[in-house]
């Protein structure tokens, strides 16, 4: 039989809450048993009035603490019925009431019933729950019917909450098919933070996720409104009680817990900012500017009962708008702090806030509105800008931008997917950096950018370099590549568990380490393709992984043998070349045991290892030249138009470059080859200095573009462009085999590379 007496409400919940909040189990025991109790892990607390008895306590096991955490979250969200302890059991078979299932967390409010199964491990480990999930699936219908018999008229949702488990893809698929909601540590932590900010209003956000598009019963949804047109879109302007909008509104914030729940452009709700807004509202303050929302009608549109009262020559229409009575139906594009400032306030029911509501806006248009509103604000973080690219550029007409979106998406998935070995290791959105979570999403994206997994395009989106996993369309490529990358990372994690666990104290699960791993996997794939051993676009992923693993084995062995001095040496290498140092070191570890492995540039790197900065400096200088020439050409063409190359260049610079181009084209044509050399191709870095300082080019075009941030205080254009002279001289010097780049010069090159190439 179901012991419904175990489900409590009202004042009883407070008593249960106090026990759940306590990390310890407390007990009254006989004093004579103290020694035995201490051997069992109990700790003495105090004496009782009766000297025969003492109070002892013992820390709850990790699984009980995890159940308490889930229970307390739902309590803080305002669920009015919850199970008292771990002894709650429910029937799941009407034919046999003796068949019961222990329920970890049971919660109900006026509209919802949540049945939660909790799984906890002491440390991060792989989890396989095929049997447990199948058992739950077989009981769900019976549990649902018994719950509704006790609490009729509600919606029932099943949640699988896991602590310290990396879930298997098959289990995740099972949960999806069986309508079991998965709560990872990140999801749970997200809602714990949200409830701190929003109190019981956070329940609407949870229910909006669990019950998306389900009806909110007993909601008054009619509201006076004005219908207008703006930017080619119909919109409705109205005022509404904040509490009502909180029910249908939905604001999720970028972190690893909610990647599929909302557009990624939403900014974080800042606790300090929210508190300031709440205080302002509670003191009688108000905000006259409108919230911007997009109402999702699933293409059905909104009912608008137009008023017979009309204003002559007015484009606007008066009437009554019927809002959807559904959770998760109004995306808050802008104004989240203003809206949530009313949560928990008496003004949430007595005030109204102005709203401009669009209908069924495409995500791209929502994003455009958001960016237009926030164009000059600093609150859009670097991490958020990376995640924005996966939305903004996914369907860009520029195919290179599409691949940028793809790289951003893969980087996000590495930190977000429940099955990813990097789950809990990547700083995303609202996550705070800590010793184990210290990999940035930007670092992952940069590693992918430096690899050859995806195609690179030239003019008119013509393929310049095909990608080893590129199938043409972003989604198809993502579906092929991400599982491969995840399995490669899992190989490293499983075989190098100790180093993997070190986080920022080690060389592996840090930015440079994980970048090097990704780039070395890329090198291995290129090598195997050249050897005709794999075809990533047609072969089974597991076959490719087997081939890759053979070349990864020496690297895994090297990582496992890294001692403190080697670790210190690697991590002590600073500046822009540190990334390449890790990468080349990992390449070398493979090469020394797999002699057929010759990635581009490795032999040269090994030969010149005593000139430790030369290889990286040459790569950086080449990229600096390419980037500065693109910036100069783009700026000149924008300013002068079609004849920019004549109007923007000093005459002697133009003539010299033209002569070089003509001579090279003459040789090409003489050898029956196409003449492809253009004048701009023959412009040197030294020429760039002359061009940017020529005539009024400096003051009209280049002063802000060419001046490095650290040079802004310098007096004149000669001083502000001195770095171009230095880079030009280094290019000439580094071509000589006997030259070794000085450390100070390399640091300057790295600084310019980071400013000009990485950041821009």
XYZ file of C-alpha atoms in Angstrom:
760
model
C 0.000 0.000 0.000
C 1.086 3.592 -0.614
C 1.884 5.221 2.737
C 0.375 8.630 1.919
C 0.815 9.667 5.563
C 4.475 10.106 4.642
C 3.500 13.002 2.324
C 3.117 16.127 4.461
C 2.141 19.768 3.980
C 1.693 23.022 5.904
C 3.574 23.445 9.166
C 4.867 19.858 9.063
C 6.986 20.798 6.064
C 8.958 23.277 8.158
C 9.976 20.559 10.611
C 10.988 18.247 7.754
C 12.892 21.088 6.094
C 14.996 21.610 9.222
C 15.975 17.950 9.252
C 16.723 17.956 5.521
C 18.898 21.074 5.835
C 21.033 19.410 8.500
C 23.980 17.592 6.932
C 24.115 15.325 9.972
C 21.937 12.609 11.438
C 21.586 13.243 15.174
C 20.737 10.616 17.780
C 20.315 10.184 21.527
C 22.450 7.238 22.656
C 23.705 5.642 25.858
C 27.031 7.003 27.066
C 28.489 3.513 27.555
C 28.222 2.927 23.789
C 30.271 6.003 22.833
C 33.470 4.167 21.879
C 31.611 1.734 19.663
C 29.648 4.585 18.106
C 32.835 6.548 17.329
C 34.280 3.486 15.604
C 31.177 3.490 13.420
C 31.710 7.147 12.467
C 29.510 8.881 15.030
C 30.687 12.107 16.677
C 29.949 13.204 20.263
C 27.965 16.482 20.515
C 26.737 17.088 24.059
C 25.460 15.617 27.315
C 21.838 15.325 28.330
C 20.490 16.162 31.794
C 20.388 12.441 32.424
C 24.123 11.520 32.565
C 23.357 8.071 31.114
C 22.680 9.618 27.680
C 24.638 11.681 25.150
C 23.845 13.310 21.829
C 25.866 12.118 18.835
C 25.810 12.872 15.136
C 27.049 11.368 11.886
C 27.365 13.065 8.498
C 24.745 11.872 6.072
C 25.923 9.697 3.218
C 26.374 11.422 -0.135
C 23.246 9.834 -1.586
C 21.053 11.078 1.260
C 22.587 14.558 1.022
C 21.793 14.604 -2.682
C 18.171 13.589 -2.088
C 17.919 16.332 0.534
C 19.280 18.862 -1.953
C 16.602 17.966 -4.515
C 13.878 17.947 -1.838
C 14.932 21.357 -0.470
C 14.957 22.854 -3.960
C 11.348 21.843 -4.558
C 10.383 23.017 -1.064
C 11.960 26.440 -1.708
C 10.115 26.642 -5.016
C 6.842 26.398 -3.121
C 5.613 22.850 -3.737
C 3.000 22.345 -1.046
C 3.173 18.548 -0.610
C 6.450 16.641 -0.173
C 7.500 13.266 1.204
C 8.689 13.340 4.801
C 11.663 10.991 4.543
C 13.266 8.137 2.592
C 10.599 5.641 3.654
C 7.908 6.803 1.223
C 6.668 3.960 -0.984
C 4.051 3.957 -3.736
C 1.962 1.223 -5.322
C 2.411 0.755 -9.043
C 0.146 -2.262 -9.675
C -3.620 -2.024 -9.021
C -3.880 -5.818 -9.034
C -1.321 -6.280 -6.257
C -1.150 -3.449 -3.658
C 1.830 -5.144 -2.022
C 3.985 -4.254 -5.048
C 5.507 -0.887 -4.115
C 8.421 1.281 -5.165
C 10.446 3.489 -2.808
C 10.294 7.102 -4.009
C 13.275 9.346 -3.312
C 11.456 12.672 -3.722
C 7.734 13.244 -4.207
C 6.420 16.799 -4.685
C 3.041 18.237 -5.616
C 1.441 21.658 -5.981
C -2.011 22.649 -7.218
C -1.222 21.671 -10.803
C 1.756 19.334 -10.814
C 3.126 16.105 -9.351
C 6.862 15.382 -9.561
C 8.291 11.918 -8.904
C 12.079 12.049 -8.660
C 14.592 9.205 -8.724
C 17.998 10.273 -7.341
C 21.347 8.643 -8.148
C 24.563 9.796 -6.474
C 28.260 8.896 -6.586
C 31.043 10.124 -4.284
C 33.176 11.259 -7.238
C 32.639 11.749 -10.966
C 32.213 8.443 -12.755
C 30.515 6.915 -15.781
C 26.939 5.833 -15.146
C 25.021 3.035 -16.878
C 21.426 2.664 -15.680
C 19.779 0.467 -18.309
C 18.114 -1.906 -15.813
C 17.030 0.833 -13.406
C 15.522 2.948 -16.190
C 13.699 -0.030 -17.667
C 12.277 -0.817 -14.221
C 11.103 2.774 -13.733
C 9.597 2.847 -17.209
C 7.608 -0.286 -16.422
C 6.236 1.295 -13.238
C 5.476 4.795 -14.549
C 1.893 4.238 -15.652
C 0.953 2.608 -12.358
C 2.715 5.290 -10.295
C 0.977 7.991 -12.330
C -2.488 6.526 -11.762
C -1.926 6.101 -8.018
C -0.600 9.650 -7.690
C -3.611 11.071 -9.537
C -5.979 9.072 -7.398
C -4.601 10.922 -4.349
C -4.019 14.268 -6.093
C -6.534 14.428 -8.987
C -6.447 16.907 -11.855
C -2.698 17.387 -11.899
C 0.045 16.730 -14.446
C 2.618 14.068 -13.514
C 6.288 14.330 -14.509
C 9.113 11.899 -13.778
C 12.628 13.213 -13.130
C 15.926 11.312 -13.061
C 18.421 13.360 -11.026
C 22.078 12.284 -11.094
C 25.021 13.564 -9.058
C 28.628 12.962 -10.221
C 27.538 10.704 -13.087
C 28.512 11.081 -16.740
C 25.486 9.548 -18.418
C 25.687 7.109 -21.305
C 24.149 8.331 -24.581
C 21.896 5.251 -24.672
C 20.459 6.029 -21.240
C 19.843 9.623 -22.256
C 18.033 8.392 -25.350
C 15.917 6.034 -23.230
C 14.865 8.893 -20.969
C 13.971 11.017 -23.958
C 11.838 8.269 -25.477
C 10.110 7.490 -22.177
C 9.471 11.136 -21.215
C 11.752 11.041 -18.172
C 13.335 14.437 -17.527
C 17.074 14.307 -16.809
C 18.535 16.594 -14.151
C 22.339 16.779 -14.170
C 24.369 18.470 -11.452
C 24.422 21.553 -13.664
C 20.647 21.593 -14.069
C 20.104 21.219 -10.338
C 22.657 23.892 -9.510
C 21.067 26.223 -12.036
C 17.676 25.985 -10.348
C 19.248 26.244 -6.880
C 20.798 29.561 -7.919
C 17.576 30.657 -9.588
C 15.493 29.996 -6.479
C 17.927 32.096 -4.426
C 17.189 35.038 -6.716
C 13.530 34.501 -7.474
C 12.116 32.562 -4.533
C 8.930 30.645 -5.280
C 8.624 32.360 -8.682
C 11.434 30.082 -9.825
C 8.805 27.323 -9.811
C 7.273 28.879 -12.914
C 10.599 28.581 -14.684
C 10.886 24.936 -13.690
C 7.311 24.192 -14.722
C 7.816 26.130 -17.945
C 10.574 23.671 -18.779
C 8.820 20.531 -17.560
C 5.378 21.455 -18.885
C 6.249 23.552 -21.910
C 3.073 24.444 -23.823
C 0.820 22.861 -21.181
C -2.250 24.821 -20.066
C -2.186 26.973 -16.919
C -5.565 26.378 -15.325
C -7.733 29.176 -13.911
C -5.668 31.893 -15.566
C -7.431 35.115 -16.591
C -5.853 35.740 -19.975
C -7.861 38.646 -21.464
C -6.170 42.035 -21.439
C -6.803 45.473 -23.034
C -4.258 46.167 -25.775
C -3.297 48.298 -28.766
C -2.319 46.575 -31.988
C 0.268 48.259 -34.196
C 2.870 47.571 -36.867
C 6.605 48.186 -36.591
C 9.483 47.057 -38.781
C 7.157 44.897 -40.812
C 5.906 43.050 -37.717
C 2.597 43.285 -35.889
C 2.921 43.949 -32.193
C 0.656 44.486 -29.199
C 1.227 47.106 -26.508
C -0.424 46.558 -23.156
C 0.103 46.716 -19.412
C -0.072 43.617 -17.254
C 0.380 42.563 -13.647
C 3.958 41.233 -13.230
C 2.725 38.115 -11.421
C 0.627 37.153 -14.453
C 3.517 37.649 -16.859
C 5.797 35.642 -14.558
C 3.516 32.652 -15.090
C 3.683 32.621 -18.867
C 7.068 34.312 -19.226
C 10.305 32.411 -19.533
C 13.851 33.628 -19.079
C 16.720 31.188 -19.156
C 20.324 32.206 -18.869
C 23.303 30.811 -20.644
C 24.954 27.984 -18.699
C 25.606 24.327 -19.279
C 22.303 23.284 -17.725
C 19.876 24.737 -20.228
C 21.310 24.648 -23.710
C 18.083 23.462 -25.345
C 15.608 25.533 -23.352
C 15.908 29.065 -24.692
C 17.719 31.363 -27.095
C 21.310 31.687 -25.937
C 21.351 35.479 -25.963
C 19.688 35.953 -22.593
C 21.958 37.697 -20.116
C 22.479 36.570 -16.574
C 20.134 37.725 -13.847
C 22.623 39.502 -11.602
C 21.794 38.996 -7.935
C 23.081 42.407 -6.919
C 21.238 44.130 -9.755
C 18.022 42.227 -8.958
C 18.216 43.208 -5.289
C 18.633 46.846 -6.242
C 15.590 46.636 -8.519
C 13.525 44.894 -5.834
C 14.399 47.533 -3.233
C 13.570 50.283 -5.712
C 10.154 48.728 -6.465
C 9.333 48.047 -2.809
C 10.032 51.704 -2.029
C 7.402 52.733 -4.582
C 9.695 53.096 -7.600
C 8.706 52.095 -11.105
C 10.126 51.680 -14.623
C 8.253 53.467 -17.407
C 10.026 51.686 -20.273
C 8.472 48.596 -21.814
C 9.475 44.975 -21.504
C 9.999 43.323 -24.885
C 8.605 39.825 -25.329
C 7.867 37.354 -28.105
C 4.714 35.284 -27.656
C 4.919 31.784 -29.079
C 1.573 30.703 -30.511
C 3.004 27.776 -32.497
C 1.852 29.511 -35.665
C -1.771 29.900 -34.586
C -1.629 33.639 -33.888
C -3.381 35.487 -31.067
C -7.074 36.250 -30.753
C -7.597 40.027 -30.753
C -11.155 41.270 -30.280
C -11.101 44.662 -31.959
C -13.085 47.401 -30.248
C -15.859 49.103 -32.226
C -14.406 52.396 -30.984
C -12.012 53.708 -33.642
C -9.795 56.762 -33.973
C -9.958 58.360 -37.396
C -6.754 58.112 -39.489
C -4.988 56.063 -36.792
C -3.018 52.992 -37.841
C -3.340 51.516 -34.340
C -6.309 49.428 -33.267
C -7.905 49.125 -29.825
C -9.182 45.839 -28.486
C -8.907 42.915 -26.091
C -5.974 40.524 -26.490
C -6.241 36.873 -25.483
C -2.880 35.787 -24.081
C -1.973 32.092 -24.267
C -2.773 30.173 -21.077
C 0.397 28.148 -21.367
C 3.712 27.823 -19.596
C 6.769 28.711 -21.652
C 4.772 30.848 -24.075
C 6.307 34.324 -23.680
C 10.057 34.762 -24.179
C 11.375 37.799 -22.309
C 13.714 39.364 -24.869
C 14.542 42.390 -22.756
C 13.605 43.530 -19.250
C 14.208 40.436 -17.146
C 15.532 42.375 -14.124
C 12.515 44.676 -14.197
C 10.130 41.727 -14.330
C 11.823 39.622 -11.661
C 12.188 42.640 -9.435
C 8.475 42.148 -8.740
C 8.873 38.512 -7.623
C 7.922 38.209 -3.972
C 6.724 41.828 -3.882
C 3.192 42.906 -2.960
C 3.370 45.161 -6.026
C 3.483 42.023 -8.218
C -0.325 41.940 -8.102
C -1.174 45.620 -7.651
C 1.183 47.229 -10.201
C 1.219 46.823 -13.938
C 4.202 46.951 -16.273
C 4.190 48.148 -19.894
C 4.885 45.461 -22.473
C 5.550 45.388 -26.206
C 4.708 41.898 -27.450
C 5.655 40.497 -30.839
C 4.179 37.211 -32.042
C 6.061 34.118 -33.220
C 9.319 35.945 -33.884
C 12.028 33.806 -35.417
C 15.018 33.277 -33.124
C 17.229 35.354 -35.426
C 14.842 38.300 -35.175
C 14.650 37.972 -31.376
C 18.425 38.017 -31.311
C 18.568 41.061 -33.568
C 16.227 42.994 -31.267
C 18.267 41.969 -28.241
C 21.541 43.026 -29.862
C 20.076 46.320 -31.093
C 18.914 47.143 -27.567
C 22.212 46.132 -25.972
C 24.605 47.250 -28.713
C 26.488 49.707 -26.532
C 26.257 47.861 -23.233
C 29.197 45.992 -21.725
C 27.069 43.302 -20.128
C 27.399 40.870 -23.039
C 30.378 38.795 -21.869
C 33.118 37.205 -23.972
C 31.763 33.735 -23.239
C 28.274 34.837 -24.223
C 29.621 36.273 -27.481
C 31.010 32.831 -28.374
C 27.656 31.190 -27.664
C 25.875 33.935 -29.605
C 27.741 32.861 -32.718
C 26.046 29.472 -32.754
C 22.697 31.280 -33.100
C 23.635 34.371 -35.051
C 25.772 32.747 -37.718
C 24.283 29.257 -38.105
C 22.499 30.137 -41.352
C 24.725 33.034 -42.404
C 25.126 33.607 -46.154
C 28.891 33.601 -45.493
C 29.933 29.937 -45.189
C 33.007 30.769 -43.081
C 30.657 32.365 -40.580
C 28.529 29.215 -40.651
C 31.598 27.178 -39.703
C 32.346 29.659 -36.932
C 28.858 28.929 -35.606
C 29.564 25.205 -35.887
C 32.807 25.502 -33.909
C 30.989 27.484 -31.243
C 28.275 24.832 -31.030
C 30.785 21.993 -30.660
C 32.642 23.926 -27.952
C 29.376 24.434 -26.071
C 28.442 20.769 -26.368
C 31.786 19.687 -24.909
C 30.855 21.475 -21.710
C 27.093 20.855 -21.773
C 26.330 17.336 -22.960
C 25.583 14.963 -20.063
C 27.708 12.292 -21.785
C 30.736 14.570 -22.357
C 33.980 13.771 -20.485
C 34.352 17.550 -20.031
C 31.007 17.901 -18.267
C 31.621 20.073 -15.215
C 35.013 21.206 -16.542
C 34.051 24.046 -18.895
C 33.179 27.562 -17.740
C 29.929 28.548 -19.465
C 27.694 31.540 -18.870
C 26.809 31.791 -15.197
C 29.265 29.107 -14.107
C 32.109 30.265 -11.907
C 35.661 29.126 -12.494
C 37.178 26.764 -9.914
C 40.252 24.471 -9.773
C 38.502 21.672 -11.658
C 36.243 23.815 -13.868
C 38.904 25.933 -15.563
C 38.553 25.313 -19.323
C 37.009 28.217 -21.208
C 34.592 27.801 -24.065
C 36.763 30.243 -26.030
C 39.773 27.906 -25.718
C 37.817 24.973 -27.139
C 36.522 27.087 -29.984
C 40.051 28.306 -30.759
C 41.434 24.746 -30.848
C 38.744 23.769 -33.354
C 39.529 26.860 -35.412
C 43.181 25.835 -35.641
C 42.235 22.316 -36.747
C 41.102 20.951 -40.086
C 37.874 19.201 -39.179
C 35.708 21.746 -41.014
C 35.928 23.414 -44.408
C 37.376 26.846 -45.125
C 35.875 29.008 -47.877
C 37.072 31.769 -50.149
C 35.276 34.189 -52.429
C 31.697 33.318 -53.358
C 31.762 30.547 -50.736
C 34.058 28.428 -52.866
C 35.820 25.717 -50.867
C 39.493 26.564 -50.359
C 40.197 23.702 -47.953
C 37.808 20.877 -47.283
C 37.288 19.603 -43.758
C 37.952 16.015 -42.706
C 34.474 15.727 -41.145
C 32.657 18.390 -43.172
C 29.481 17.126 -44.849
C 28.440 20.525 -46.190
C 25.537 21.323 -43.888
C 26.256 22.403 -40.313
C 23.802 20.041 -38.622
C 24.934 16.964 -40.568
C 28.561 17.816 -39.840
C 27.794 18.345 -36.155
C 25.995 15.003 -35.929
C 29.014 13.262 -37.446
C 31.846 15.097 -35.702
C 30.709 15.635 -32.124
C 30.326 11.910 -31.221
C 33.821 11.325 -32.646
C 35.362 14.109 -30.575
C 33.531 12.976 -27.453
C 34.855 9.431 -27.837
C 38.415 10.694 -28.359
C 38.200 12.802 -25.197
C 36.722 9.825 -23.340
C 39.728 7.727 -24.407
C 42.065 10.295 -22.887
C 40.006 10.596 -19.711
C 39.748 6.837 -19.102
C 43.444 6.175 -19.753
C 44.800 9.256 -17.959
C 42.380 9.436 -15.076
C 44.868 10.817 -12.514
C 46.079 13.700 -14.686
C 42.529 14.368 -15.892
C 41.381 14.786 -12.295
C 44.055 17.392 -11.473
C 42.322 20.265 -13.266
C 44.377 23.436 -13.160
C 47.073 21.661 -11.137
C 47.812 19.393 -14.096
C 48.596 19.652 -17.808
C 45.498 18.013 -19.269
C 42.170 19.524 -18.219
C 43.333 23.104 -18.654
C 42.982 25.335 -21.691
C 46.377 24.564 -23.221
C 46.206 20.863 -22.451
C 42.770 20.242 -23.912
C 43.564 22.456 -26.912
C 46.672 20.362 -27.567
C 44.671 17.132 -27.325
C 42.110 18.360 -29.865
C 44.802 19.585 -32.254
C 46.760 16.318 -31.974
C 43.586 14.341 -32.731
C 43.285 16.540 -35.821
C 46.909 15.724 -36.771
C 46.220 12.000 -36.378
C 43.094 12.199 -38.538
C 45.008 14.049 -41.279
C 47.795 11.460 -41.122
C 45.365 8.525 -41.345
C 43.518 10.096 -44.278
C 46.825 10.588 -46.116
C 47.630 6.919 -45.446
C 44.207 5.942 -46.880
C 43.400 4.199 -43.585
C 40.213 6.101 -42.790
C 37.453 8.076 -44.451
C 35.606 9.985 -41.692
C 32.737 10.969 -43.976
C 31.738 7.405 -44.835
C 33.189 5.017 -42.233
C 31.729 3.930 -38.919
C 32.959 6.147 -36.066
C 34.145 3.169 -33.985
C 36.382 1.989 -36.836
C 37.956 5.447 -37.027
C 38.390 5.568 -33.236
C 40.294 2.254 -33.327
C 42.749 3.712 -35.836
C 43.117 6.951 -33.914
C 43.686 5.119 -30.638
C 46.832 3.426 -32.006
C 48.450 6.846 -32.433
C 47.045 8.256 -29.211
C 48.540 5.469 -27.075
C 52.086 6.952 -26.914
C 50.640 10.320 -25.880
C 48.544 8.703 -23.162
C 51.647 6.887 -21.918
C 53.613 10.165 -21.928
C 50.899 11.952 -19.949
C 50.786 9.165 -17.361
C 54.566 9.421 -16.858
C 54.695 13.215 -16.519
C 56.516 14.134 -13.327
C 56.362 17.353 -11.322
C 59.413 18.889 -12.999
C 58.078 18.231 -16.532
C 54.665 19.516 -15.493
C 56.232 22.663 -14.051
C 58.359 23.217 -17.156
C 55.396 22.892 -19.516
C 53.148 25.119 -17.455
C 55.916 27.630 -16.899
C 56.112 28.425 -20.591
C 54.302 31.755 -20.861
C 53.133 34.057 -23.640
C 51.390 33.387 -26.918
C 53.693 30.467 -27.757
C 52.604 28.350 -24.805
C 49.691 26.855 -26.767
C 52.056 25.699 -29.502
C 54.546 24.393 -26.927
C 51.918 22.030 -25.504
C 50.778 21.008 -28.974
C 54.265 20.306 -30.315
C 55.206 18.442 -27.117
C 52.181 16.173 -27.525
C 52.998 15.655 -31.227
C 56.588 14.764 -30.355
C 55.454 12.195 -27.779
C 53.584 10.356 -30.550
C 56.326 10.746 -33.172
C 58.943 9.156 -30.889
C 56.907 5.920 -30.819
C 55.131 6.060 -34.176
C 57.828 6.918 -36.682
C 55.421 7.216 -39.622
C 53.698 10.115 -37.850
C 55.033 13.331 -39.422
C 52.583 16.213 -38.879
C 53.368 19.375 -40.817
C 56.096 21.450 -39.169
C 57.059 18.919 -36.480
C 60.429 17.956 -37.984
C 61.356 21.608 -38.326
C 60.222 22.233 -34.769
C 62.372 19.394 -33.444
C 65.396 20.546 -35.457
C 65.079 24.090 -34.158
C 64.003 23.246 -30.645
C 66.995 25.065 -29.211
C 65.640 28.162 -30.949
C 62.520 27.664 -28.930
C 60.668 30.763 -30.091
C 61.436 30.640 -33.814
C 58.731 28.280 -35.054
C 55.929 29.999 -33.201
C 57.255 33.458 -34.077
C 57.300 32.603 -37.794
C 53.715 31.313 -37.658
C 52.557 34.368 -35.748
C 54.358 36.810 -38.054
C 52.795 35.238 -41.149
C 49.358 35.544 -39.584
C 50.104 39.139 -38.553
C 51.072 40.045 -42.132
C 47.940 38.371 -43.576
C 45.645 40.076 -41.094
C 47.149 43.559 -41.292
C 47.027 43.489 -45.092
C 43.363 42.468 -45.024
C 42.545 45.255 -42.558
C 44.401 47.879 -44.600
C 42.909 46.789 -47.931
C 39.390 46.678 -46.482
C 39.734 50.134 -44.947
C 41.175 51.668 -48.129
C 38.471 50.196 -50.332
C 35.795 51.416 -47.938
C 37.233 54.946 -47.957
C 38.343 55.391 -51.584
C 36.068 53.025 -53.452
C 36.893 51.134 -56.635
C 40.295 52.805 -57.313
C 41.543 52.418 -53.736
C 44.792 50.743 -54.707
C 45.890 53.835 -56.656
C 44.370 56.548 -54.475
C 45.456 54.985 -51.214
C 49.088 54.060 -51.999
C 52.146 56.315 -52.341
C 53.159 56.396 -55.992
C 56.529 54.715 -55.505
C 54.982 51.957 -53.380
C 52.374 51.294 -56.041
C 54.968 51.282 -58.859
C 57.330 48.927 -57.019
C 54.559 46.460 -56.163
C 53.190 46.629 -59.729
C 56.655 45.932 -61.179
C 57.103 42.900 -58.920
C 53.640 41.613 -59.836
C 54.297 42.164 -63.568
C 57.644 40.343 -63.383
C 56.101 37.366 -61.596
C 53.165 37.205 -64.001
C 55.584 37.424 -66.953
C 57.407 34.352 -65.668
C 54.143 32.515 -65.125
C 52.849 33.290 -68.625
C 56.226 32.370 -70.151
C 55.854 28.939 -68.557
C 52.282 28.598 -69.875
C 50.805 29.180 -66.433
C 47.968 31.540 -65.527
C 48.931 35.024 -64.377
C 47.434 35.214 -60.884
C 49.658 37.662 -59.037
C 47.942 40.941 -58.110
C 49.557 44.192 -57.056
C 48.345 43.901 -53.471
C 49.944 40.441 -53.226
C 53.332 42.137 -53.570
C 52.863 44.655 -50.771
C 55.272 43.992 -47.890
C 54.933 44.768 -44.196
C 57.374 47.641 -44.696
C 55.081 48.957 -47.445
C 52.161 48.782 -45.003
C 53.950 51.287 -42.746
C 54.301 53.731 -45.641
C 50.675 53.258 -46.741
C 49.047 53.895 -43.365
C 51.148 57.033 -42.744
C 50.777 58.351 -46.312
C 49.049 61.729 -46.832
C 45.816 61.939 -44.821
C 45.455 58.118 -44.597
C 46.596 58.204 -40.978
C 44.251 60.845 -39.637
C 41.247 59.899 -41.788
C 41.469 56.097 -41.755
C 44.130 54.281 -39.795
C 44.924 55.967 -36.485
C 42.317 53.967 -34.555
C 42.765 50.802 -36.606
C 46.563 50.465 -36.498
C 47.389 51.848 -33.062
C 47.894 49.119 -30.471
C 46.041 49.688 -27.173
C 49.335 50.089 -25.294
C 50.554 52.685 -27.825
C 47.599 55.074 -27.633
C 49.431 57.431 -25.304
C 52.368 57.845 -27.735
C 52.860 61.228 -29.296
C 52.754 60.762 -33.068
C 52.120 58.375 -35.935
C 55.798 57.403 -36.199
C 55.810 56.116 -32.648
C 52.387 54.505 -32.994
C 53.451 52.556 -36.105
C 56.915 51.606 -34.854
C 55.697 48.050 -34.242
C 55.275 47.593 -38.011
C 58.991 48.347 -38.503
C 59.939 45.868 -35.781
C 57.758 43.117 -37.246
C 59.121 43.765 -40.733
C 62.720 43.450 -39.503
C 61.898 40.257 -37.609
C 60.443 38.733 -40.773
C 63.741 39.341 -42.547
C 65.854 38.054 -39.650
C 63.854 34.902 -39.034
C 64.377 33.738 -42.605
C 68.058 33.202 -41.734
C 68.756 29.720 -40.345
C 71.251 31.007 -37.784
C 68.873 33.519 -36.194
C 67.136 32.846 -32.865
C 64.255 35.068 -31.833
C 64.986 36.750 -28.468
C 62.445 36.102 -25.705
C 61.513 39.782 -25.348
C 60.924 40.074 -29.099
C 58.848 36.916 -29.110
C 56.711 38.264 -26.302
C 56.068 41.398 -28.361
C 55.199 39.295 -31.422
C 52.841 37.221 -29.259
C 51.218 40.348 -27.890
C 50.620 41.751 -31.380
C 49.369 38.361 -32.569
C 46.859 38.175 -29.733
C 45.635 41.740 -30.376
C 45.500 41.565 -34.162
C 44.699 37.916 -34.922
C 43.060 36.303 -31.899
C 40.964 39.152 -30.517
C 40.030 40.622 -33.873
